[in-house]
PDB file of C-alpha atoms in Angstrom:
ATOM      1  CA  MET A 229      66.244  58.684   2.959  1.00 96.00           C
ATOM      2  CA  ARG A 230      67.454  62.295   3.185  1.00 97.00           C
ATOM      3  CA  LEU A 231      68.821  62.723  -0.342  1.00 98.00           C
ATOM      4  CA  VAL A 232      67.772  61.199  -3.670  1.00 98.00           C
ATOM      5  CA  ALA A 233      70.431  61.303  -6.394  1.00 98.00           C
ATOM      6  CA  SER A 234      69.271  60.224  -9.835  1.00 98.00           C
ATOM      7  CA  ASP A 235      70.828  59.802 -13.230  1.00 98.00           C
ATOM      8  CA  ILE A 236      68.681  61.124 -16.082  1.00 98.00           C
ATOM      9  CA  ASP A 237      68.944  59.262 -19.413  1.00 97.00           C
ATOM     10  CA  GLY A 238      67.720  55.678 -19.287  1.00 97.00           C
ATOM     11  CA  THR A 239      66.888  56.054 -15.608  1.00 98.00           C
ATOM     12  CA  ILE A 240      64.068  58.618 -15.555  1.00 98.00           C
ATOM     13  CA  LEU A 241      64.139  59.962 -19.127  1.00 97.00           C
ATOM     14  CA  GLY A 242      63.236  57.829 -22.157  1.00 94.00           C
ATOM     15  CA  HIS A 243      64.310  57.988 -25.786  1.00 90.00           C
ATOM     16  CA  ASP A 244      61.195  60.086 -26.423  1.00 93.00           C
ATOM     17  CA  GLY A 245      62.542  62.793 -24.129  1.00 93.00           C
ATOM     18  CA  LYS A 246      59.744  62.271 -21.619  1.00 96.00           C
ATOM     19  CA  ILE A 247      59.669  61.689 -17.867  1.00 97.00           C
ATOM     20  CA  SER A 248      56.607  59.675 -16.884  1.00 98.00           C
ATOM     21  CA  ASP A 249      53.796  61.239 -14.843  1.00 97.00           C
ATOM     22  CA  ARG A 250      54.318  58.633 -12.143  1.00 98.00           C
ATOM     23  CA  THR A 251      57.994  59.513 -11.825  1.00 98.00           C
ATOM     24  CA  ILE A 252      57.221  63.232 -11.698  1.00 98.00           C
ATOM     25  CA  LYS A 253      54.721  62.618  -8.890  1.00 98.00           C
ATOM     26  CA  ALA A 254      57.227  60.488  -6.974  1.00 98.00           C
ATOM     27  CA  PHE A 255      59.858  63.245  -7.090  1.00 98.00           C
ATOM     28  CA  GLN A 256      57.270  65.805  -6.008  1.00 97.00           C
ATOM     29  CA  ALA A 257      56.310  63.570  -3.099  1.00 97.00           C
ATOM     30  CA  CYS A 258      59.979  63.464  -2.075  1.00 97.00           C
ATOM     31  CA  ARG A 259      60.127  67.256  -2.111  1.00 96.00           C
ATOM     32  CA  ASP A 260      56.943  67.461  -0.050  1.00 97.00           C
ATOM     33  CA  ALA A 261      58.473  65.069   2.498  1.00 97.00           C
ATOM     34  CA  GLY A 262      61.557  67.261   2.841  1.00 97.00           C
ATOM     35  CA  VAL A 263      63.880  64.940   0.931  1.00 97.00           C
ATOM     36  CA  GLU A 264      66.647  66.682  -1.019  1.00 97.00           C
ATOM     37  CA  LEU A 265      66.809  66.019  -4.774  1.00 97.00           C
ATOM     38  CA  VAL A 266      69.916  66.205  -6.919  1.00 98.00           C
ATOM     39  CA  PHE A 267      70.325  64.958 -10.468  1.00 98.00           C
ATOM     40  CA  VAL A 268      73.677  63.480 -11.452  1.00 98.00           C
ATOM     41  CA  THR A 269      74.244  63.176 -15.181  1.00 98.00           C
ATOM     42  CA  GLY A 270      76.727  62.919 -17.991  1.00 97.00           C
ATOM     43  CA  ARG A 271      74.816  65.688 -19.755  1.00 95.00           C
ATOM     44  CA  PRO A 272      76.283  69.185 -20.046  1.00 94.00           C
ATOM     45  CA  PRO A 273      74.437  72.152 -18.487  1.00 93.00           C
ATOM     46  CA  ARG A 274      72.837  73.164 -21.792  1.00 89.00           C
ATOM     47  CA  TRP A 275      70.919  69.865 -21.963  1.00 91.00           C
ATOM     48  CA  LEU A 276      69.120  70.073 -18.630  1.00 94.00           C
ATOM     49  CA  TYR A 277      65.844  71.483 -19.947  1.00 93.00           C
ATOM     50  CA  PRO A 278      63.823  68.257 -19.253  1.00 94.00           C
ATOM     51  CA  LEU A 279      64.439  68.795 -15.540  1.00 95.00           C
ATOM     52  CA  GLN A 280      63.187  72.358 -15.694  1.00 94.00           C
ATOM     53  CA  GLU A 281      60.305  71.844 -18.111  1.00 95.00           C
ATOM     54  CA  GLN A 282      58.957  68.521 -16.820  1.00 96.00           C
ATOM     55  CA  LEU A 283      60.019  68.391 -13.166  1.00 95.00           C
ATOM     56  CA  GLY A 284      60.150  72.076 -12.373  1.00 93.00           C
ATOM     57  CA  HIS A 285      63.575  71.466 -10.854  1.00 93.00           C
ATOM     58  CA  SER A 286      65.486  74.652 -10.099  1.00 92.00           C
ATOM     59  CA  GLY A 287      68.159  73.316  -7.789  1.00 92.00           C
ATOM     60  CA  ILE A 288      71.572  71.742  -8.141  1.00 96.00           C
ATOM     61  CA  VAL A 289      72.575  69.380 -10.954  1.00 98.00           C
ATOM     62  CA  ILE A 290      75.885  67.515 -11.046  1.00 98.00           C
ATOM     63  CA  CYS A 291      76.789  67.518 -14.745  1.00 97.00           C
ATOM     64  CA  SER A 292      79.404  66.080 -17.085  1.00 97.00           C
ATOM     65  CA  ASN A 293      79.922  62.961 -14.928  1.00 98.00           C
ATOM     66  CA  GLY A 294      80.858  64.997 -11.884  1.00 98.00           C
ATOM     67  CA  ALA A 295      83.056  67.628 -13.526  1.00 98.00           C
ATOM     68  CA  VAL A 296      80.524  70.460 -13.090  1.00 98.00           C
ATOM     69  CA  VAL A 297      78.168  71.453 -10.280  1.00 98.00           C
ATOM     70  CA  TRP A 298      75.483  73.593 -11.889  1.00 97.00           C
ATOM     71  CA  ASP A 299      72.852  75.821 -10.289  1.00 96.00           C
ATOM     72  CA  LEU A 300      69.765  75.775 -12.493  1.00 95.00           C
ATOM     73  CA  GLU A 301      68.244  78.818 -10.842  1.00 94.00           C
ATOM     74  CA  SER A 302      71.172  81.138 -11.441  1.00 94.00           C
ATOM     75  CA  GLU A 303      72.316  79.226 -14.563  1.00 93.00           C
ATOM     76  CA  LYS A 304      75.891  79.287 -13.309  1.00 94.00           C
ATOM     77  CA  ALA A 305      78.604  76.762 -12.523  1.00 96.00           C
ATOM     78  CA  LEU A 306      79.233  76.595  -8.788  1.00 96.00           C
ATOM     79  CA  SER A 307      82.365  74.530  -9.339  1.00 96.00           C
ATOM     80  CA  SER A 308      84.154  72.700 -12.121  1.00 97.00           C
ATOM     81  CA  CYS A 309      87.136  70.451 -12.798  1.00 97.00           C
ATOM     82  CA  ALA A 310      88.694  71.036 -16.198  1.00 96.00           C
ATOM     83  CA  LEU A 311      91.144  69.009 -18.259  1.00 96.00           C
ATOM     84  CA  ASP A 312      94.347  70.583 -19.456  1.00 93.00           C
ATOM     85  CA  ALA A 313      94.376  71.003 -23.246  1.00 95.00           C
ATOM     86  CA  ASN A 314      97.731  69.215 -23.440  1.00 95.00           C
ATOM     87  CA  ALA A 315      96.201  66.165 -21.729  1.00 96.00           C
ATOM     88  CA  VAL A 316      93.343  66.227 -24.234  1.00 97.00           C
ATOM     89  CA  PHE A 317      95.671  66.288 -27.231  1.00 97.00           C
ATOM     90  CA  GLU A 318      97.907  63.560 -25.800  1.00 98.00           C
ATOM     91  CA  ALA A 319      94.898  61.333 -25.027  1.00 98.00           C
ATOM     92  CA  ARG A 320      93.621  61.980 -28.547  1.00 98.00           C
ATOM     93  CA  ARG A 321      96.962  60.900 -29.997  1.00 98.00           C
ATOM     94  CA  ILE A 322      96.992  57.659 -27.992  1.00 98.00           C
ATOM     95  CA  ILE A 323      93.405  56.807 -28.912  1.00 98.00           C
ATOM     96  CA  LYS A 324      94.126  57.485 -32.597  1.00 98.00           C
ATOM     97  CA  ASP A 325      96.962  54.977 -32.431  1.00 98.00           C
ATOM     98  CA  ILE A 326      94.556  52.387 -31.011  1.00 97.00           C
ATOM     99  CA  ARG A 327      91.578  53.258 -33.201  1.00 97.00           C
ATOM    100  CA  PRO A 328      92.588  55.289 -36.275  1.00 97.00           C
ATOM    101  CA  ASP A 329      88.927  55.795 -37.196  1.00 97.00           C
ATOM    102  CA  ALA A 330      88.113  57.527 -33.891  1.00 98.00           C
ATOM    103  CA  LEU A 331      86.722  61.067 -33.935  1.00 97.00           C
ATOM    104  CA  PHE A 332      86.649  63.551 -31.085  1.00 97.00           C
ATOM    105  CA  ALA A 333      84.794  66.370 -29.394  1.00 96.00           C
ATOM    106  CA  VAL A 334      85.100  68.419 -26.214  1.00 97.00           C
ATOM    107  CA  GLU A 335      82.572  69.898 -23.821  1.00 96.00           C
ATOM    108  CA  THR A 336      83.757  73.178 -22.346  1.00 95.00           C
ATOM    109  CA  LEU A 337      82.122  75.543 -19.880  1.00 92.00           C
ATOM    110  CA  THR A 338      81.273  77.802 -22.788  1.00 88.00           C
ATOM    111  CA  GLY A 339      80.209  75.367 -25.525  1.00 89.00           C
ATOM    112  CA  PHE A 340      80.946  72.320 -27.609  1.00 92.00           C
ATOM    113  CA  GLN A 341      83.700  71.684 -30.143  1.00 94.00           C
ATOM    114  CA  LEU A 342      83.473  68.700 -32.461  1.00 94.00           C
ATOM    115  CA  GLU A 343      85.489  67.290 -35.325  1.00 95.00           C
ATOM    116  CA  PRO A 344      83.936  66.745 -38.760  1.00 92.00           C
ATOM    117  CA  GLY A 345      82.126  63.404 -38.843  1.00 91.00           C
ATOM    118  CA  PHE A 346      81.747  63.134 -35.073  1.00 92.00           C
ATOM    119  CA  ILE A 347      77.995  63.124 -35.567  1.00 85.00           C
ATOM    120  CA  GLU A 348      76.765  61.103 -38.531  1.00 76.00           C
ATOM    121  CA  ASN A 349      73.494  62.937 -39.029  1.00 67.00           C
ATOM    122  CA  GLU A 350      74.423  66.270 -40.587  1.00 55.00           C
ATOM    123  CA  THR A 351      70.923  67.592 -40.005  1.00 50.00           C
ATOM    124  CA  SER A 352      71.434  67.182 -36.253  1.00 59.00           C
ATOM    125  CA  GLU A 353      70.259  70.051 -34.090  1.00 62.00           C
ATOM    126  CA  LEU A 354      73.680  69.977 -32.471  1.00 53.00           C
ATOM    127  CA  LEU A 355      75.421  70.651 -35.772  1.00 57.00           C
ATOM    128  CA  ALA A 356      73.117  73.541 -36.494  1.00 66.00           C
ATOM    129  CA  GLU A 357      74.568  75.324 -33.483  1.00 76.00           C
ATOM    130  CA  PHE A 358      78.216  74.249 -33.644  1.00 83.00           C
ATOM    131  CA  THR A 359      80.462  74.136 -36.702  1.00 86.00           C
ATOM    132  CA  PRO A 360      82.656  70.993 -36.927  1.00 91.00           C
ATOM    133  CA  LYS A 361      86.378  71.724 -37.155  1.00 93.00           C
ATOM    134  CA  PRO A 362      89.564  69.859 -36.165  1.00 95.00           C
ATOM    135  CA  LEU A 363      90.253  70.289 -32.450  1.00 96.00           C
ATOM    136  CA  ALA A 364      93.757  71.460 -33.306  1.00 94.00           C
ATOM    137  CA  GLU A 365      92.132  74.542 -34.858  1.00 95.00           C
ATOM    138  CA  THR A 366      89.593  75.286 -32.124  1.00 94.00           C
ATOM    139  CA  LEU A 367      90.847  74.073 -28.735  1.00 95.00           C
ATOM    140  CA  THR A 368      93.050  76.509 -26.821  1.00 93.00           C
ATOM    141  CA  ALA A 369      94.731  76.469 -23.424  1.00 91.00           C
ATOM    142  CA  GLU A 370      92.060  78.890 -22.164  1.00 91.00           C
ATOM    143  CA  ASP A 371      89.207  76.454 -22.843  1.00 93.00           C
ATOM    144  CA  ALA A 372      87.940  74.706 -19.706  1.00 92.00           C
ATOM    145  CA  VAL A 373      87.378  71.146 -21.000  1.00 96.00           C
ATOM    146  CA  VAL A 374      85.008  69.382 -18.621  1.00 97.00           C
ATOM    147  CA  LYS A 375      84.443  66.348 -20.845  1.00 97.00           C
ATOM    148  CA  PHE A 376      86.465  64.882 -23.711  1.00 98.00           C
ATOM    149  CA  LEU A 377      84.611  62.555 -26.089  1.00 98.00           C
ATOM    150  CA  ALA A 378      85.821  59.881 -28.484  1.00 98.00           C
ATOM    151  CA  ILE A 379      83.600  57.946 -30.876  1.00 97.00           C
ATOM    152  CA  THR A 380      84.086  55.076 -33.299  1.00 97.00           C
ATOM    153  CA  ARG A 381      81.619  53.388 -35.649  1.00 94.00           C
ATOM    154  CA  LYS A 382      83.193  49.962 -35.088  1.00 94.00           C
ATOM    155  CA  GLY A 383      82.549  47.581 -32.215  1.00 95.00           C
ATOM    156  CA  THR A 384      80.669  48.066 -28.964  1.00 96.00           C
ATOM    157  CA  PRO A 385      81.027  50.683 -26.224  1.00 97.00           C
ATOM    158  CA  ASP A 386      82.415  48.030 -23.858  1.00 97.00           C
ATOM    159  CA  GLU A 387      85.055  46.921 -26.371  1.00 97.00           C
ATOM    160  CA  PHE A 388      86.130  50.504 -27.045  1.00 97.00           C
ATOM    161  CA  LEU A 389      86.351  51.230 -23.307  1.00 97.00           C
ATOM    162  CA  ALA A 390      88.405  48.094 -22.623  1.00 97.00           C
ATOM    163  CA  GLU A 391      90.931  49.087 -25.305  1.00 97.00           C
ATOM    164  CA  VAL A 392      91.256  52.754 -24.431  1.00 98.00           C
ATOM    165  CA  GLN A 393      90.862  53.011 -20.658  1.00 97.00           C
ATOM    166  CA  PRO A 394      94.219  51.452 -19.637  1.00 98.00           C
ATOM    167  CA  ALA A 395      96.127  53.368 -22.285  1.00 98.00           C
ATOM    168  CA  VAL A 396      94.981  56.825 -21.174  1.00 98.00           C
ATOM    169  CA  ALA A 397      94.458  56.254 -17.429  1.00 97.00           C
ATOM    170  CA  HIS A 398      97.417  58.508 -16.585  1.00 97.00           C
ATOM    171  CA  LEU A 399      95.736  61.383 -18.423  1.00 98.00           C
ATOM    172  CA  VAL A 400      91.974  61.006 -17.998  1.00 98.00           C
ATOM    173  CA  SER A 401      89.210  59.060 -16.279  1.00 97.00           C
ATOM    174  CA  THR A 402      87.256  57.139 -18.897  1.00 98.00           C
ATOM    175  CA  THR A 403      83.728  55.740 -18.914  1.00 98.00           C
ATOM    176  CA  HIS A 404      80.720  55.404 -21.199  1.00 97.00           C
ATOM    177  CA  SER A 405      76.962  55.862 -20.959  1.00 96.00           C
ATOM    178  CA  ALA A 406      75.667  55.117 -24.461  1.00 90.00           C
ATOM    179  CA  PRO A 407      73.874  51.755 -24.722  1.00 89.00           C
ATOM    180  CA  ARG A 408      74.772  51.105 -28.364  1.00 89.00           C
ATOM    181  CA  THR A 409      77.056  53.887 -29.630  1.00 93.00           C
ATOM    182  CA  ALA A 410      80.790  53.288 -29.048  1.00 96.00           C
ATOM    183  CA  MET A 411      81.427  56.684 -27.456  1.00 97.00           C
ATOM    184  CA  LEU A 412      83.742  57.277 -24.526  1.00 98.00           C
ATOM    185  CA  GLU A 413      83.479  60.100 -22.000  1.00 98.00           C
ATOM    186  CA  MET A 414      86.688  61.332 -20.378  1.00 98.00           C
ATOM    187  CA  SER A 415      87.329  63.757 -17.549  1.00 97.00           C
ATOM    188  CA  VAL A 416      89.948  64.786 -15.001  1.00 97.00           C
ATOM    189  CA  PRO A 417      91.527  61.726 -13.331  1.00 97.00           C
ATOM    190  CA  GLY A 418      89.739  60.901 -10.101  1.00 95.00           C
ATOM    191  CA  ILE A 419      86.552  62.724 -11.029  1.00 96.00           C
ATOM    192  CA  ASN A 420      83.315  60.790 -11.329  1.00 98.00           C
ATOM    193  CA  LYS A 421      79.706  61.094 -10.220  1.00 98.00           C
ATOM    194  CA  ALA A 422      80.386  59.601  -6.779  1.00 98.00           C
ATOM    195  CA  VAL A 423      83.213  61.984  -5.872  1.00 98.00           C
ATOM    196  CA  THR A 424      81.183  65.108  -6.567  1.00 98.00           C
ATOM    197  CA  LEU A 425      77.971  63.687  -5.100  1.00 98.00           C
ATOM    198  CA  ALA A 426      79.828  62.830  -1.872  1.00 98.00           C
ATOM    199  CA  GLN A 427      81.104  66.405  -1.631  1.00 98.00           C
ATOM    200  CA  TYR A 428      77.627  67.784  -2.255  1.00 98.00           C
ATOM    201  CA  ALA A 429      76.028  65.486   0.341  1.00 98.00           C
ATOM    202  CA  GLU A 430      78.684  66.453   2.884  1.00 98.00           C
ATOM    203  CA  SER A 431      77.913  70.142   2.297  1.00 97.00           C
ATOM    204  CA  LEU A 432      74.336  69.371   3.380  1.00 97.00           C
ATOM    205  CA  GLY A 433      75.423  67.320   6.383  1.00 98.00           C
ATOM    206  CA  ILE A 434      74.098  64.132   4.780  1.00 98.00           C
ATOM    207  CA  GLN A 435      75.961  60.837   5.035  1.00 98.00           C
ATOM    208  CA  ALA A 436      76.145  58.166   2.331  1.00 98.00           C
ATOM    209  CA  ALA A 437      73.927  55.895   4.436  1.00 98.00           C
ATOM    210  CA  ASP A 438      71.040  58.341   3.957  1.00 98.00           C
ATOM    211  CA  VAL A 439      71.433  58.660   0.170  1.00 98.00           C
ATOM    212  CA  VAL A 440      69.296  56.752  -2.339  1.00 98.00           C
ATOM    213  CA  ALA A 441      70.872  56.746  -5.813  1.00 98.00           C
ATOM    214  CA  PHE A 442      69.608  55.517  -9.178  1.00 98.00           C
ATOM    215  CA  GLY A 443      71.543  54.804 -12.387  1.00 98.00           C
ATOM    216  CA  ASP A 444      71.773  52.464 -15.329  1.00 98.00           C
ATOM    217  CA  MET A 445      75.156  52.664 -17.069  1.00 98.00           C
ATOM    218  CA  PRO A 446      78.914  52.297 -16.400  1.00 97.00           C
ATOM    219  CA  ASN A 447      79.252  56.020 -15.649  1.00 98.00           C
ATOM    220  CA  ASP A 448      76.917  55.421 -12.670  1.00 98.00           C
ATOM    221  CA  ILE A 449      78.911  52.569 -11.110  1.00 98.00           C
ATOM    222  CA  GLU A 450      80.915  54.579  -8.572  1.00 98.00           C
ATOM    223  CA  MET A 451      77.807  56.498  -7.475  1.00 98.00           C
ATOM    224  CA  LEU A 452      75.779  53.313  -7.024  1.00 98.00           C
ATOM    225  CA  ARG A 453      78.562  51.800  -4.921  1.00 98.00           C
ATOM    226  CA  TRP A 454      78.989  54.913  -2.783  1.00 98.00           C
ATOM    227  CA  ALA A 455      75.347  55.520  -1.901  1.00 98.00           C
ATOM    228  CA  GLY A 456      73.947  53.735   1.107  1.00 97.00           C
ATOM    229  CA  HIS A 457      71.089  52.601  -1.104  1.00 98.00           C
ATOM    230  CA  GLY A 458      72.285  52.274  -4.713  1.00 98.00           C
ATOM    231  CA  TYR A 459      69.710  51.035  -7.220  1.00 98.00           C
ATOM    232  CA  ALA A 460      70.612  49.992 -10.756  1.00 98.00           C
ATOM    233  CA  MET A 461      67.758  49.847 -13.232  1.00 98.00           C
ATOM    234  CA  ALA A 462      66.771  46.310 -14.212  1.00 98.00           C
ATOM    235  CA  SER A 463      66.983  47.611 -17.788  1.00 97.00           C
ATOM    236  CA  GLY A 464      70.525  48.870 -17.231  1.00 97.00           C
ATOM    237  CA  HIS A 465      74.029  47.741 -18.131  1.00 97.00           C
ATOM    238  CA  PRO A 466      75.131  44.424 -16.538  1.00 96.00           C
ATOM    239  CA  GLU A 467      78.124  46.060 -14.839  1.00 96.00           C
ATOM    240  CA  ALA A 468      75.917  48.728 -13.249  1.00 97.00           C
ATOM    241  CA  ILE A 469      73.548  46.043 -12.005  1.00 97.00           C
ATOM    242  CA  LEU A 470      76.476  44.065 -10.595  1.00 96.00           C
ATOM    243  CA  ALA A 471      77.912  47.132  -8.852  1.00 95.00           C
ATOM    244  CA  ALA A 472      74.692  48.277  -7.206  1.00 96.00           C
ATOM    245  CA  GLY A 473      73.553  46.884  -3.920  1.00 83.00           C
ATOM    246  CA  GLN A 474      69.975  46.683  -5.117  1.00 96.00           C
ATOM    247  CA  GLN A 475      67.939  46.693  -8.302  1.00 97.00           C
ATOM    248  CA  ALA A 476      65.060  48.940  -9.315  1.00 98.00           C
ATOM    249  CA  PRO A 477      62.376  47.624 -11.667  1.00 98.00           C
ATOM    250  CA  HIS A 478      62.746  48.166 -15.426  1.00 97.00           C
ATOM    251  CA  PHE A 479      62.670  51.718 -16.771  1.00 97.00           C
ATOM    252  CA  ASP A 480      59.479  50.894 -18.699  1.00 97.00           C
ATOM    253  CA  ASP A 481      57.823  49.987 -15.391  1.00 98.00           C
ATOM    254  CA  ASP A 482      58.689  53.337 -13.734  1.00 98.00           C
ATOM    255  CA  GLY A 483      61.322  51.633 -11.616  1.00 98.00           C
ATOM    256  CA  VAL A 484      62.555  54.801  -9.896  1.00 98.00           C
ATOM    257  CA  ALA A 485      59.011  55.804  -8.975  1.00 98.00           C
ATOM    258  CA  GLN A 486      58.266  52.349  -7.571  1.00 98.00           C
ATOM    259  CA  VAL A 487      61.284  52.456  -5.255  1.00 98.00           C
ATOM    260  CA  LEU A 488      60.614  56.023  -4.105  1.00 98.00           C
ATOM    261  CA  GLU A 489      56.939  55.317  -3.427  1.00 98.00           C
ATOM    262  CA  ALA A 490      57.856  52.329  -1.284  1.00 97.00           C
ATOM    263  CA  LYS A 491      60.516  54.247   0.655  1.00 97.00           C
ATOM    264  CA  LEU A 492      58.225  57.194   1.323  1.00 97.00           C
ATOM    265  CA  THR A 493      55.570  54.797   2.597  1.00 95.00           C
ATOM    266  CA  GLU A 494      58.142  53.173   4.910  1.00 92.00           C
ATOM    267  CA  GLN A 495      59.179  56.557   6.289  1.00 88.00           C
ATOM    268  CA  ARG A 496      55.582  57.583   6.956  1.00 83.00           C
ATOM    269  CA  VAL A 497      54.864  54.310   8.762  1.00 79.00           C
ATOM    270  CA  SER A 498      57.988  54.519  10.883  1.00 71.00           C
TER     271      SER A 498
END
């Protein structure tokens, strides 16, 4: 175990926004043992504060499902893969034909643009910072779109993904990470967590066989397959569990911490 790559939401971070003390200690023990840590998330850079505030992490985070490599210390993007605005508008058109009720938003390197109604709760903290407007009025060719989002209030995330993914595959890579909300996350074709994690590991001279990865949702599938030791949370999505070589205990049982503690013990013994 030379590198630990972990998803955030549903893997180490709960709905209460907390990372457990046991998990924090396990990550610290990895650092003390000289193991590299990288967090690989669908979150944008502006939502990484739990890593800084609770873990004291100041290193690299792979954000937006692999589209952005972010340096927390310098608060800068080291690399990014952006969607062309024309691809975004064409994918939007196709999805609207499939699901007329769908609403859209885009993550860019400089902010967030969302259509009216994208978020139901109008008192949301997100809406306090960003004013909803049609993408046709806000999105320009100069905007670096690192994640394109589509949401519908009907059906499940899996159903929405199954309908949309084949129809827009020539334009975007599509996945989802929300357990109950039918929201799709789209990025540049060929970009996912595994692709960017593999590049990052290679830059450190670390092979897949020496990587331990944790995740819980469909957007983690490629990463869990790529890592030499991919662990899906027992509380995770069935497809993530099926894709992973191994299973970590339930999130509520500090599954990531349990696996890391055992692996660190093995390395000390050997």
